[in-house]
Amino acid sequence: MTAVAHYDGVMKTLIHKFKYARQKFLFRILNDFVITHKKLKEIAPDIDVVVPVPLHWLKKIHRGFNQSELLSFGIQRYFSKPISTNNLCRIKNTESQTHLSRSQRQVNIHNAFFVKYPRLFQGKKILLVDDVLTTGVTASECAKKLKESGARSVHLLVIASAEHNR
């Protein structure tokens, strides 16, 4: 797992405004933090495909974008890596996990994801991209589905991680 920053202070404010206040111009700042991170530059050559954590289609329509997808496109452009935005799907419209405990998140996210075409991930080294890691439940569920589809490895990249997960 690679986290570019701690999820606190200015970074927490930037991410929150980017996601919920629809200040999409902040994407450039966040993207620059991500693509210039030393660890990402080290692992990027070994990555076969970039996969954003998907939003349910209703949430994507409501928000207007998928923040993880935008970050994935930034990584794709900078490192010239293929991206898969429609193969890992969120099939369950889960409630927001912001105020849920770890155990509530596990119940909420269980069986929320599905891989349409497993053969596309077989033997691949995947970079799974999300904005924030708090408990790791969402990332774990996505990684599980990717591994079940035959992925050789899954490396998680997040903009920020809560203190207790670094």
PDB file of C-alpha atoms in Angstrom:
ATOM      1  CA  MET A   1       0.000   0.000   0.000  1.00  0.00           C
ATOM      2  CA  THR A   2       1.234   3.450  -0.874  1.00  0.00           C
ATOM      3  CA  ALA A   3      -0.262   6.540   0.729  1.00  0.00           C
ATOM      4  CA  VAL A   4       0.961   9.904  -0.495  1.00  0.00           C
ATOM      5  CA  ALA A   5      -0.039  11.748   2.700  1.00  0.00           C
ATOM      6  CA  HIS A   6      -1.774  11.532   6.055  1.00  0.00           C
ATOM      7  CA  TYR A   7      -5.511  12.158   5.994  1.00  0.00           C
ATOM      8  CA  ASP A   8      -5.536  15.229   8.194  1.00  0.00           C
ATOM      9  CA  GLY A   9      -5.175  18.996   8.087  1.00  0.00           C
ATOM     10  CA  VAL A  10      -4.837  20.580   4.674  1.00  0.00           C
ATOM     11  CA  MET A  11      -4.928  17.265   2.806  1.00  0.00           C
ATOM     12  CA  LYS A  12      -8.218  16.290   4.447  1.00  0.00           C
ATOM     13  CA  THR A  13      -9.689  19.683   3.530  1.00  0.00           C
ATOM     14  CA  LEU A  14      -8.476  19.450  -0.089  1.00  0.00           C
ATOM     15  CA  ILE A  15      -9.908  15.970  -0.576  1.00  0.00           C
ATOM     16  CA  HIS A  16     -13.209  16.891   1.058  1.00  0.00           C
ATOM     17  CA  LYS A  17     -13.631  19.989  -1.124  1.00  0.00           C
ATOM     18  CA  PHE A  18     -12.640  18.022  -4.226  1.00  0.00           C
ATOM     19  CA  LYS A  19     -15.203  15.272  -3.568  1.00  0.00           C
ATOM     20  CA  TYR A  20     -18.131  16.959  -1.885  1.00  0.00           C
ATOM     21  CA  ALA A  21     -17.944  20.656  -2.796  1.00  0.00           C
ATOM     22  CA  ARG A  22     -17.326  19.698  -6.449  1.00  0.00           C
ATOM     23  CA  GLN A  23     -14.206  21.819  -6.660  1.00  0.00           C
ATOM     24  CA  LYS A  24     -12.762  19.721  -9.459  1.00  0.00           C
ATOM     25  CA  PHE A  25      -9.941  22.218 -10.065  1.00  0.00           C
ATOM     26  CA  LEU A  26      -8.325  20.759  -6.933  1.00  0.00           C
ATOM     27  CA  PHE A  27      -7.752  17.589  -8.947  1.00  0.00           C
ATOM     28  CA  ARG A  28      -4.612  19.104 -10.477  1.00  0.00           C
ATOM     29  CA  ILE A  29      -3.085  19.751  -7.069  1.00  0.00           C
ATOM     30  CA  LEU A  30      -3.956  16.293  -5.777  1.00  0.00           C
ATOM     31  CA  ASN A  31      -2.837  14.658  -9.011  1.00  0.00           C
ATOM     32  CA  ASP A  32       0.546  16.403  -8.779  1.00  0.00           C
ATOM     33  CA  PHE A  33       0.993  15.053  -5.240  1.00  0.00           C
ATOM     34  CA  VAL A  34       0.264  11.550  -6.497  1.00  0.00           C
ATOM     35  CA  ILE A  35       2.261  11.343  -9.731  1.00  0.00           C
ATOM     36  CA  THR A  36       5.393  12.880  -8.202  1.00  0.00           C
ATOM     37  CA  HIS A  37       5.416  10.555  -5.190  1.00  0.00           C
ATOM     38  CA  LYS A  38       8.706   8.640  -4.980  1.00  0.00           C
ATOM     39  CA  LYS A  39       7.128   5.258  -4.180  1.00  0.00           C
ATOM     40  CA  LEU A  40       4.749   5.468  -7.169  1.00  0.00           C
ATOM     41  CA  LYS A  41       7.675   6.229  -9.462  1.00  0.00           C
ATOM     42  CA  GLU A  42       9.403   3.109  -8.110  1.00  0.00           C
ATOM     43  CA  ILE A  43       6.459   0.731  -8.598  1.00  0.00           C
ATOM     44  CA  ALA A  44       4.992   2.191 -11.815  1.00  0.00           C
ATOM     45  CA  PRO A  45       7.292   0.296 -14.216  1.00  0.00           C
ATOM     46  CA  ASP A  46       6.001  -3.038 -12.868  1.00  0.00           C
ATOM     47  CA  ILE A  47       2.292  -2.180 -13.118  1.00  0.00           C
ATOM     48  CA  ASP A  48       0.306  -3.777 -15.938  1.00  0.00           C
ATOM     49  CA  VAL A  49      -3.001  -1.947 -15.466  1.00  0.00           C
ATOM     50  CA  VAL A  50      -4.447   0.881 -13.373  1.00  0.00           C
ATOM     51  CA  VAL A  51      -7.872   0.223 -11.818  1.00  0.00           C
ATOM     52  CA  PRO A  52      -9.835   2.897  -9.938  1.00  0.00           C
ATOM     53  CA  VAL A  53     -12.115   1.912  -7.063  1.00  0.00           C
ATOM     54  CA  PRO A  54     -15.525   2.233  -8.714  1.00  0.00           C
ATOM     55  CA  LEU A  55     -18.511   4.226  -7.534  1.00  0.00           C
ATOM     56  CA  HIS A  56     -22.026   2.920  -7.961  1.00  0.00           C
ATOM     57  CA  TRP A  57     -23.505   4.498 -11.092  1.00  0.00           C
ATOM     58  CA  LEU A  58     -26.124   6.431  -9.085  1.00  0.00           C
ATOM     59  CA  LYS A  59     -23.461   7.969  -6.842  1.00  0.00           C
ATOM     60  CA  LYS A  60     -21.331   8.846  -9.859  1.00  0.00           C
ATOM     61  CA  ILE A  61     -24.277  10.618 -11.471  1.00  0.00           C
ATOM     62  CA  HIS A  62     -25.043  12.476  -8.237  1.00  0.00           C
ATOM     63  CA  ARG A  63     -21.422  13.551  -7.645  1.00  0.00           C
ATOM     64  CA  GLY A  64     -20.717  14.121 -11.320  1.00  0.00           C
ATOM     65  CA  PHE A  65     -17.424  12.209 -11.322  1.00  0.00           C
ATOM     66  CA  ASN A  66     -15.500   9.390  -9.703  1.00  0.00           C
ATOM     67  CA  GLN A  67     -12.519  10.896  -7.882  1.00  0.00           C
ATOM     68  CA  SER A  68     -10.557   7.625  -8.042  1.00  0.00           C
ATOM     69  CA  GLU A  69     -11.140   7.440 -11.780  1.00  0.00           C
ATOM     70  CA  LEU A  70      -9.850  10.988 -12.297  1.00  0.00           C
ATOM     71  CA  LEU A  71      -6.707  10.137 -10.341  1.00  0.00           C
ATOM     72  CA  SER A  72      -6.290   6.941 -12.353  1.00  0.00           C
ATOM     73  CA  PHE A  73      -6.443   8.887 -15.611  1.00  0.00           C
ATOM     74  CA  GLY A  74      -3.734  11.196 -14.268  1.00  0.00           C
ATOM     75  CA  ILE A  75      -1.541   8.185 -13.494  1.00  0.00           C
ATOM     76  CA  GLN A  76      -2.316   6.648 -16.881  1.00  0.00           C
ATOM     77  CA  ARG A  77      -1.283   9.805 -18.737  1.00  0.00           C
ATOM     78  CA  TYR A  78       1.898  10.378 -16.734  1.00  0.00           C
ATOM     79  CA  PHE A  79       3.176   6.784 -16.723  1.00  0.00           C
ATOM     80  CA  SER A  80       1.626   5.586 -20.026  1.00  0.00           C
ATOM     81  CA  LYS A  81      -0.150   2.679 -18.358  1.00  0.00           C
ATOM     82  CA  PRO A  82      -3.410   1.102 -19.512  1.00  0.00           C
ATOM     83  CA  ILE A  83      -6.464   1.794 -17.401  1.00  0.00           C
ATOM     84  CA  SER A  84      -9.552  -0.323 -16.784  1.00  0.00           C
ATOM     85  CA  THR A  85     -12.529   1.738 -15.651  1.00  0.00           C
ATOM     86  CA  ASN A  86     -15.416  -0.611 -16.427  1.00  0.00           C
ATOM     87  CA  ASN A  87     -14.291  -4.128 -15.525  1.00  0.00           C
ATOM     88  CA  LEU A  88     -14.330  -3.803 -11.727  1.00  0.00           C
ATOM     89  CA  CYS A  89     -17.891  -2.679 -11.005  1.00  0.00           C
ATOM     90  CA  ARG A  90     -19.717  -1.559  -7.902  1.00  0.00           C
ATOM     91  CA  ILE A  91     -23.002  -3.427  -8.076  1.00  0.00           C
ATOM     92  CA  LYS A  92     -24.350  -2.459  -4.663  1.00  0.00           C
ATOM     93  CA  ASN A  93     -25.310   1.139  -3.904  1.00  0.00           C
ATOM     94  CA  THR A  94     -23.843   1.213  -0.408  1.00  0.00           C
ATOM     95  CA  GLU A  95     -24.514   3.923   2.117  1.00  0.00           C
ATOM     96  CA  SER A  96     -21.751   6.428   2.768  1.00  0.00           C
ATOM     97  CA  GLN A  97     -19.131   4.873   5.013  1.00  0.00           C
ATOM     98  CA  THR A  98     -17.873   8.150   6.449  1.00  0.00           C
ATOM     99  CA  HIS A  99     -19.538   7.662   9.841  1.00  0.00           C
ATOM    100  CA  LEU A 100     -19.608   3.860  10.002  1.00  0.00           C
ATOM    101  CA  SER A 101     -17.467   1.686  12.274  1.00  0.00           C
ATOM    102  CA  ARG A 102     -15.126  -0.920  10.806  1.00  0.00           C
ATOM    103  CA  SER A 103     -17.614  -3.745  11.401  1.00  0.00           C
ATOM    104  CA  GLN A 104     -20.472  -1.706   9.910  1.00  0.00           C
ATOM    105  CA  ARG A 105     -18.305  -0.960   6.873  1.00  0.00           C
ATOM    106  CA  GLN A 106     -17.579  -4.664   6.398  1.00  0.00           C
ATOM    107  CA  VAL A 107     -21.294  -5.450   6.328  1.00  0.00           C
ATOM    108  CA  ASN A 108     -22.018  -2.432   4.121  1.00  0.00           C
ATOM    109  CA  ILE A 109     -19.387  -3.271   1.493  1.00  0.00           C
ATOM    110  CA  HIS A 110     -19.768  -7.079   1.449  1.00  0.00           C
ATOM    111  CA  ASN A 111     -20.378  -8.287  -2.132  1.00  0.00           C
ATOM    112  CA  ALA A 112     -20.546  -4.707  -3.401  1.00  0.00           C
ATOM    113  CA  PHE A 113     -18.074  -5.350  -6.234  1.00  0.00           C
ATOM    114  CA  PHE A 114     -18.042  -7.583  -9.293  1.00  0.00           C
ATOM    115  CA  VAL A 115     -15.547  -8.230 -12.100  1.00  0.00           C
ATOM    116  CA  LYS A 116     -17.254  -8.463 -15.508  1.00  0.00           C
ATOM    117  CA  TYR A 117     -14.454 -10.093 -17.475  1.00  0.00           C
ATOM    118  CA  PRO A 118     -12.019 -11.884 -15.159  1.00  0.00           C
ATOM    119  CA  ARG A 119      -9.697 -12.908 -17.998  1.00  0.00           C
ATOM    120  CA  LEU A 120      -8.738  -9.258 -18.503  1.00  0.00           C
ATOM    121  CA  PHE A 121      -7.063  -9.264 -15.077  1.00  0.00           C
ATOM    122  CA  GLN A 122      -5.517 -12.758 -15.207  1.00  0.00           C
ATOM    123  CA  GLY A 123      -1.797 -12.657 -14.465  1.00  0.00           C
ATOM    124  CA  LYS A 124      -1.787  -8.853 -14.261  1.00  0.00           C
ATOM    125  CA  LYS A 125      -0.064  -6.647 -11.707  1.00  0.00           C
ATOM    126  CA  ILE A 126      -2.754  -4.141 -10.796  1.00  0.00           C
ATOM    127  CA  LEU A 127      -2.489  -0.683  -9.290  1.00  0.00           C
ATOM    128  CA  LEU A 128      -5.773  -0.136  -7.408  1.00  0.00           C
ATOM    129  CA  VAL A 129      -6.400   3.593  -6.937  1.00  0.00           C
ATOM    130  CA  ASP A 130      -8.568   5.277  -4.293  1.00  0.00           C
ATOM    131  CA  ASP A 131      -8.644   8.671  -2.658  1.00  0.00           C
ATOM    132  CA  VAL A 132      -8.654   7.841   1.066  1.00  0.00           C
ATOM    133  CA  LEU A 133      -7.860   4.778   3.149  1.00  0.00           C
ATOM    134  CA  THR A 134      -9.462   4.739   6.580  1.00  0.00           C
ATOM    135  CA  THR A 135     -10.208   1.171   7.675  1.00  0.00           C
ATOM    136  CA  GLY A 136      -9.154  -0.550   4.450  1.00  0.00           C
ATOM    137  CA  VAL A 137     -12.451  -2.411   4.078  1.00  0.00           C
ATOM    138  CA  THR A 138     -13.292  -1.080   0.595  1.00  0.00           C
ATOM    139  CA  ALA A 139      -9.778  -1.644  -0.721  1.00  0.00           C
ATOM    140  CA  SER A 140      -9.708  -5.161   0.714  1.00  0.00           C
ATOM    141  CA  GLU A 141     -13.008  -6.079  -0.919  1.00  0.00           C
ATOM    142  CA  CYS A 142     -11.827  -4.719  -4.290  1.00  0.00           C
ATOM    143  CA  ALA A 143      -8.474  -6.494  -4.006  1.00  0.00           C
ATOM    144  CA  LYS A 144     -10.252  -9.735  -3.120  1.00  0.00           C
ATOM    145  CA  LYS A 145     -12.373  -9.542  -6.280  1.00  0.00           C
ATOM    146  CA  LEU A 146      -9.328  -8.705  -8.407  1.00  0.00           C
ATOM    147  CA  LYS A 147      -7.332 -11.621  -6.960  1.00  0.00           C
ATOM    148  CA  GLU A 148     -10.305 -13.977  -7.454  1.00  0.00           C
ATOM    149  CA  SER A 149     -10.220 -12.885 -11.115  1.00  0.00           C
ATOM    150  CA  GLY A 150      -6.649 -14.096 -11.404  1.00  0.00           C
ATOM    151  CA  ALA A 151      -4.651 -10.912 -10.826  1.00  0.00           C
ATOM    152  CA  ARG A 152      -1.039 -11.730  -9.996  1.00  0.00           C
ATOM    153  CA  SER A 153      -0.809  -8.858  -7.534  1.00  0.00           C
ATOM    154  CA  VAL A 154      -2.746  -5.814  -6.355  1.00  0.00           C
ATOM    155  CA  HIS A 155      -0.987  -2.726  -5.033  1.00  0.00           C
ATOM    156  CA  LEU A 156      -3.165  -0.044  -3.447  1.00  0.00           C
ATOM    157  CA  LEU A 157      -2.378   3.625  -4.023  1.00  0.00           C
ATOM    158  CA  VAL A 158      -4.277   6.297  -2.088  1.00  0.00           C
ATOM    159  CA  ILE A 159      -3.879  10.034  -1.824  1.00  0.00           C
ATOM    160  CA  ALA A 160      -4.183   9.878   1.934  1.00  0.00           C
ATOM    161  CA  SER A 161      -4.424   7.381   4.759  1.00  0.00           C
ATOM    162  CA  ALA A 162      -5.774   7.816   8.268  1.00  0.00           C
ATOM    163  CA  GLU A 163      -2.989   7.904  10.870  1.00  0.00           C
ATOM    164  CA  HIS A 164      -3.626   4.430  12.245  1.00  0.00           C
ATOM    165  CA  ASN A 165      -3.213   2.759   8.833  1.00  0.00           C
ATOM    166  CA  ARG A 166       0.176   4.156   7.783  1.00  0.00           C
TER     167      ARG A 166
END
